[in-house]
Amino acid sequence: MPHLLHLFPPAALLLSFLSCERVFPECLPAEAATVLFPLDTKSPGAGEYTCRAALFDLSTQALTAQGTYCSLPVDHQATVAGGIWLSPCRVDAAGLPLREDGTPAAALDEADRDARYGLRGSNGPAYLVAASPAAAFSPDGSLRYYSWEPDRELYVSDPVPVTLSGTWLDGEYVYASSTALVLRDRRAGLCVRIECGELAEAYIQRITLRNCTLAGRWYLTTGFSTAGRTSGDVVLYDCGGAPMHLVRADGGSWTSARQTIPAIDYQAAANAELRPQVEILLGDDSAHPSRALVDLTEPVSPMTDYTYCLRVSKSHVVVSLLTAAWDDGGTLSGDDSESPGVIGTVRVDGWTTPEGAYVADAWNDHF
């Protein structure tokens, strides 16, 4: 096949097979793999997973070729040094392995692993991208994307420019990327922690995450897109008429459940419309709350939990940030020994006087 890239050898995709634990690629020796998987996916069986490799035109970003593989190794060490390669594999639209007759395989050793399922492509420059599990792409004309959803576990690499020439990819038959294709879950976790700042006590009525992304698209070459995006407000806490009472002397604090958000740079002006906003309603009178708004404008890395610590004072809220990588369990701790970085303050709306005489409530009198 002189004008086509030969079957993309499985070594070009992975030479290291990981267990179920979460592992960051930095933990692996550089020579262990050319494409690194941070962790397993939900493919059948412990340590088994599938992946899809694809080529996209450098200028138009159109899909030009793709192939699917599984983590069952093919051992060619007898003929090629280090030749332990991923096996091409037939999969369904969800990326689950199939037998030769097209029925679901219970495990990878039952899957149809014919060479024709591997990646081939025509000559020229291209982007190389990998994803796991090997779910089918969704089409947008000649472009391809995956649906981004808060509860969808999907690992996608950054695009790497490569050049195809006959049977060679960047001058190698067995591709060894100079820039490793690291697969990352393109989600991050967000939590809100409320503490007393200068106040001896505080009352919390409601905490809402506004403009929260509920669905979107992750394009294989350009990343997250507002195309098809839906957003909404997510209530992290509602007192139900009885405000939560935090007492500083008692170490009073409250941390929300984790909300999943797209892992993108919210600091970038281009992503301004995607920025979530935390709204906190304060005070022991639910009819007349005081309000603070916190815009989330930090760069957010994949597979990382972010805890926004909000220390409430009379007229402002001090905002600090804790981070925890998912390979460390993504634990959310308010321990001051973690030295959270203060990222700014926001103003607490002052009290307003409604029609008729109104006296500030007890919460306001505490200062």
PDB file of N, CA and C in Angstrom, residues 135-188:
ATOM      1  N   ALA A 135     -15.502   5.542  21.635  1.00  0.00           N
ATOM      2  CA  ALA A 135     -16.845   5.904  21.194  1.00  0.00           C
ATOM      3  C   ALA A 135     -16.783   6.619  19.850  1.00  0.00           C
ATOM      4  N   ALA A 136     -17.841   6.474  19.062  1.00  0.00           N
ATOM      5  CA  ALA A 136     -17.900   7.124  17.755  1.00  0.00           C
ATOM      6  C   ALA A 136     -18.011   8.634  17.921  1.00  0.00           C
ATOM      7  N   PHE A 137     -17.405   9.370  17.002  1.00  0.00           N
ATOM      8  CA  PHE A 137     -17.526  10.816  17.000  1.00  0.00           C
ATOM      9  C   PHE A 137     -18.915  11.227  16.515  1.00  0.00           C
ATOM     10  N   SER A 138     -19.329  12.418  16.925  1.00  0.00           N
ATOM     11  CA  SER A 138     -20.545  13.011  16.375  1.00  0.00           C
ATOM     12  C   SER A 138     -20.144  13.965  15.253  1.00  0.00           C
ATOM     13  N   PRO A 139     -20.890  13.978  14.134  1.00  0.00           N
ATOM     14  CA  PRO A 139     -20.500  14.824  12.997  1.00  0.00           C
ATOM     15  C   PRO A 139     -21.067  16.230  13.076  1.00  0.00           C
ATOM     16  N   ASP A 140     -20.283  17.191  12.612  1.00  0.00           N
ATOM     17  CA  ASP A 140     -20.729  18.561  12.380  1.00  0.00           C
ATOM     18  C   ASP A 140     -20.125  18.957  11.041  1.00  0.00           C
ATOM     19  N   GLY A 141     -20.803  18.577   9.955  1.00  0.00           N
ATOM     20  CA  GLY A 141     -20.210  18.712   8.636  1.00  0.00           C
ATOM     21  C   GLY A 141     -19.001  17.794   8.557  1.00  0.00           C
ATOM     22  N   SER A 142     -17.842  18.354   8.197  1.00  0.00           N
ATOM     23  CA  SER A 142     -16.620  17.554   8.124  1.00  0.00           C
ATOM     24  C   SER A 142     -15.892  17.499   9.470  1.00  0.00           C
ATOM     25  N   LEU A 143     -16.372  18.267  10.456  1.00  0.00           N
ATOM     26  CA  LEU A 143     -15.755  18.292  11.776  1.00  0.00           C
ATOM     27  C   LEU A 143     -16.314  17.172  12.642  1.00  0.00           C
ATOM     28  N   ARG A 144     -15.632  16.885  13.740  1.00  0.00           N
ATOM     29  CA  ARG A 144     -16.080  15.830  14.659  1.00  0.00           C
ATOM     30  C   ARG A 144     -15.941  16.317  16.096  1.00  0.00           C
ATOM     31  N   TYR A 145     -16.895  15.887  16.915  1.00  0.00           N
ATOM     32  CA  TYR A 145     -16.877  16.284  18.316  1.00  0.00           C
ATOM     33  C   TYR A 145     -17.476  15.176  19.180  1.00  0.00           C
ATOM     34  N   TYR A 146     -17.258  15.295  20.471  1.00  0.00           N
ATOM     35  CA  TYR A 146     -17.938  14.469  21.467  1.00  0.00           C
ATOM     36  C   TYR A 146     -18.871  15.365  22.264  1.00  0.00           C
ATOM     37  N   SER A 147     -20.005  14.848  22.649  1.00  0.00           N
ATOM     38  CA  SER A 147     -20.885  15.595  23.539  1.00  0.00           C
ATOM     39  C   SER A 147     -20.242  15.689  24.917  1.00  0.00           C
ATOM     40  N   TRP A 148     -20.187  16.907  25.444  1.00  0.00           N
ATOM     41  CA  TRP A 148     -19.692  17.095  26.811  1.00  0.00           C
ATOM     42  C   TRP A 148     -20.890  17.116  27.745  1.00  0.00           C
ATOM     43  N   GLU A 149     -20.854  16.249  28.748  1.00  0.00           N
ATOM     44  CA  GLU A 149     -21.922  16.183  29.743  1.00  0.00           C
ATOM     45  C   GLU A 149     -21.293  16.074  31.120  1.00  0.00           C
ATOM     46  N   PRO A 150     -21.914  16.655  32.143  1.00  0.00           N
ATOM     47  CA  PRO A 150     -21.313  16.651  33.480  1.00  0.00           C
ATOM     48  C   PRO A 150     -21.014  15.269  34.031  1.00  0.00           C
ATOM     49  N   ASP A 151     -21.801  14.267  33.637  1.00  0.00           N
ATOM     50  CA  ASP A 151     -21.608  12.926  34.202  1.00  0.00           C
ATOM     51  C   ASP A 151     -20.980  11.949  33.202  1.00  0.00           C
ATOM     52  N   ARG A 152     -20.458  12.448  32.081  1.00  0.00           N
ATOM     53  CA  ARG A 152     -19.847  11.571  31.094  1.00  0.00           C
ATOM     54  C   ARG A 152     -18.346  11.474  31.290  1.00  0.00           C
ATOM     55  N   GLU A 153     -17.856  10.268  31.498  1.00  0.00           N
ATOM     56  CA  GLU A 153     -16.441  10.025  31.678  1.00  0.00           C
ATOM     57  C   GLU A 153     -15.831   9.696  30.316  1.00  0.00           C
ATOM     58  N   LEU A 154     -14.998  10.582  29.822  1.00  0.00           N
ATOM     59  CA  LEU A 154     -14.417  10.430  28.494  1.00  0.00           C
ATOM     60  C   LEU A 154     -13.055  11.096  28.488  1.00  0.00           C
ATOM     61  N   TYR A 155     -12.070  10.418  27.906  1.00  0.00           N
ATOM     62  CA  TYR A 155     -10.697  10.907  27.926  1.00  0.00           C
ATOM     63  C   TYR A 155     -10.255  11.239  26.503  1.00  0.00           C
ATOM     64  N   VAL A 156      -9.788  12.454  26.298  1.00  0.00           N
ATOM     65  CA  VAL A 156      -9.426  12.936  24.973  1.00  0.00           C
ATOM     66  C   VAL A 156      -8.058  13.610  25.059  1.00  0.00           C
ATOM     67  N   SER A 157      -7.209  13.353  24.082  1.00  0.00           N
ATOM     68  CA  SER A 157      -5.893  13.985  24.045  1.00  0.00           C
ATOM     69  C   SER A 157      -5.977  15.346  23.382  1.00  0.00           C
ATOM     70  N   ASP A 158      -4.949  16.155  23.568  1.00  0.00           N
ATOM     71  CA  ASP A 158      -4.785  17.359  22.762  1.00  0.00           C
ATOM     72  C   ASP A 158      -4.350  16.922  21.355  1.00  0.00           C
ATOM     73  N   PRO A 159      -4.676  17.707  20.323  1.00  0.00           N
ATOM     74  CA  PRO A 159      -4.227  17.360  18.972  1.00  0.00           C
ATOM     75  C   PRO A 159      -2.725  17.600  18.818  1.00  0.00           C
ATOM     76  N   VAL A 160      -2.036  16.667  18.156  1.00  0.00           N
ATOM     77  CA  VAL A 160      -0.600  16.774  17.913  1.00  0.00           C
ATOM     78  C   VAL A 160      -0.367  16.817  16.402  1.00  0.00           C
ATOM     79  N   PRO A 161       0.324  17.843  15.879  1.00  0.00           N
ATOM     80  CA  PRO A 161       0.600  17.894  14.437  1.00  0.00           C
ATOM     81  C   PRO A 161       1.561  16.773  14.036  1.00  0.00           C
ATOM     82  N   VAL A 162       1.241  16.070  12.964  1.00  0.00           N
ATOM     83  CA  VAL A 162       2.093  15.002  12.439  1.00  0.00           C
ATOM     84  C   VAL A 162       2.122  15.111  10.923  1.00  0.00           C
ATOM     85  N   THR A 163       3.042  14.385  10.301  1.00  0.00           N
ATOM     86  CA  THR A 163       3.138  14.365   8.841  1.00  0.00           C
ATOM     87  C   THR A 163       3.150  12.925   8.355  1.00  0.00           C
ATOM     88  N   LEU A 164       2.281  12.636   7.399  1.00  0.00           N
ATOM     89  CA  LEU A 164       2.211  11.308   6.801  1.00  0.00           C
ATOM     90  C   LEU A 164       2.967  11.319   5.476  1.00  0.00           C
ATOM     91  N   SER A 165       3.790  10.288   5.259  1.00  0.00           N
ATOM     92  CA  SER A 165       4.527  10.165   4.013  1.00  0.00           C
ATOM     93  C   SER A 165       4.649   8.691   3.675  1.00  0.00           C
ATOM     94  N   GLY A 166       3.834   8.255   2.719  1.00  0.00           N
ATOM     95  CA  GLY A 166       3.836   6.839   2.360  1.00  0.00           C
ATOM     96  C   GLY A 166       3.440   5.994   3.549  1.00  0.00           C
ATOM     97  N   THR A 167       4.348   5.130   3.994  1.00  0.00           N
ATOM     98  CA  THR A 167       4.052   4.266   5.131  1.00  0.00           C
ATOM     99  C   THR A 167       4.629   4.823   6.432  1.00  0.00           C
ATOM    100  N   TRP A 168       5.058   6.088   6.422  1.00  0.00           N
ATOM    101  CA  TRP A 168       5.759   6.642   7.571  1.00  0.00           C
ATOM    102  C   TRP A 168       4.966   7.791   8.193  1.00  0.00           C
ATOM    103  N   LEU A 169       4.957   7.824   9.510  1.00  0.00           N
ATOM    104  CA  LEU A 169       4.332   8.899  10.259  1.00  0.00           C
ATOM    105  C   LEU A 169       5.428   9.628  11.023  1.00  0.00           C
ATOM    106  N   ASP A 170       5.664  10.902  10.659  1.00  0.00           N
ATOM    107  CA  ASP A 170       6.782  11.663  11.220  1.00  0.00           C
ATOM    108  C   ASP A 170       8.094  10.888  11.114  1.00  0.00           C
ATOM    109  N   GLY A 171       8.289  10.211   9.964  1.00  0.00           N
ATOM    110  CA  GLY A 171       9.540   9.514   9.699  1.00  0.00           C
ATOM    111  C   GLY A 171       9.698   8.183  10.395  1.00  0.00           C
ATOM    112  N   GLU A 172       8.641   7.677  11.019  1.00  0.00           N
ATOM    113  CA  GLU A 172       8.737   6.403  11.734  1.00  0.00           C
ATOM    114  C   GLU A 172       7.578   5.504  11.341  1.00  0.00           C
ATOM    115  N   TYR A 173       7.900   4.225  11.188  1.00  0.00           N
ATOM    116  CA  TYR A 173       6.848   3.263  10.891  1.00  0.00           C
ATOM    117  C   TYR A 173       6.026   3.004  12.154  1.00  0.00           C
ATOM    118  N   VAL A 174       6.714   2.803  13.269  1.00  0.00           N
ATOM    119  CA  VAL A 174       6.048   2.725  14.561  1.00  0.00           C
ATOM    120  C   VAL A 174       6.143   4.103  15.176  1.00  0.00           C
ATOM    121  N   TYR A 175       5.045   4.803  15.244  1.00  0.00           N
ATOM    122  CA  TYR A 175       5.039   6.207  15.622  1.00  0.00           C
ATOM    123  C   TYR A 175       5.452   6.411  17.081  1.00  0.00           C
ATOM    124  N   ALA A 176       6.445   7.247  17.279  1.00  0.00           N
ATOM    125  CA  ALA A 176       6.871   7.642  18.623  1.00  0.00           C
ATOM    126  C   ALA A 176       6.733   9.150  18.706  1.00  0.00           C
ATOM    127  N   SER A 177       5.657   9.602  19.322  1.00  0.00           N
ATOM    128  CA  SER A 177       5.362  11.023  19.353  1.00  0.00           C
ATOM    129  C   SER A 177       6.373  11.789  20.190  1.00  0.00           C
ATOM    130  N   SER A 178       6.850  12.908  19.632  1.00  0.00           N
ATOM    131  CA  SER A 178       7.712  13.775  20.419  1.00  0.00           C
ATOM    132  C   SER A 178       6.896  14.526  21.468  1.00  0.00           C
ATOM    133  N   THR A 179       5.615  14.650  21.207  1.00  0.00           N
ATOM    134  CA  THR A 179       4.681  15.223  22.178  1.00  0.00           C
ATOM    135  C   THR A 179       3.673  14.137  22.525  1.00  0.00           C
ATOM    136  N   ALA A 180       3.818  13.547  23.708  1.00  0.00           N
ATOM    137  CA  ALA A 180       2.983  12.406  24.079  1.00  0.00           C
ATOM    138  C   ALA A 180       1.500  12.781  24.052  1.00  0.00           C
ATOM    139  N   LEU A 181       0.699  11.873  23.503  1.00  0.00           N
ATOM    140  CA  LEU A 181      -0.744  12.070  23.470  1.00  0.00           C
ATOM    141  C   LEU A 181      -1.321  11.632  24.815  1.00  0.00           C
ATOM    142  N   VAL A 182      -1.448  12.555  25.724  1.00  0.00           N
ATOM    143  CA  VAL A 182      -1.950  12.250  27.056  1.00  0.00           C
ATOM    144  C   VAL A 182      -3.462  12.399  27.060  1.00  0.00           C
ATOM    145  N   LEU A 183      -4.150  11.330  27.420  1.00  0.00           N
ATOM    146  CA  LEU A 183      -5.603  11.387  27.469  1.00  0.00           C
ATOM    147  C   LEU A 183      -6.040  11.926  28.824  1.00  0.00           C
ATOM    148  N   ARG A 184      -6.947  12.903  28.773  1.00  0.00           N
ATOM    149  CA  ARG A 184      -7.445  13.518  29.994  1.00  0.00           C
ATOM    150  C   ARG A 184      -8.971  13.599  29.960  1.00  0.00           C
ATOM    151  N   ASP A 185      -9.573  13.369  31.097  1.00  0.00           N
ATOM    152  CA  ASP A 185     -10.996  13.626  31.258  1.00  0.00           C
ATOM    153  C   ASP A 185     -11.181  15.141  31.224  1.00  0.00           C
ATOM    154  N   ARG A 186     -11.979  15.639  30.304  1.00  0.00           N
ATOM    155  CA  ARG A 186     -12.099  17.079  30.091  1.00  0.00           C
ATOM    156  C   ARG A 186     -13.135  17.704  31.030  1.00  0.00           C
ATOM    157  N   ARG A 187     -13.162  17.197  32.260  1.00  0.00           N
ATOM    158  CA  ARG A 187     -14.030  17.762  33.282  1.00  0.00           C
ATOM    159  C   ARG A 187     -13.190  18.179  34.487  1.00  0.00           C
ATOM    160  N   ALA A 188     -13.752  19.041  35.292  1.00  0.00           N
ATOM    161  CA  ALA A 188     -13.151  19.424  36.561  1.00  0.00           C
ATOM    162  C   ALA A 188     -14.278  19.518  37.584  1.00  0.00           C
TER     163      ALA A 188
END
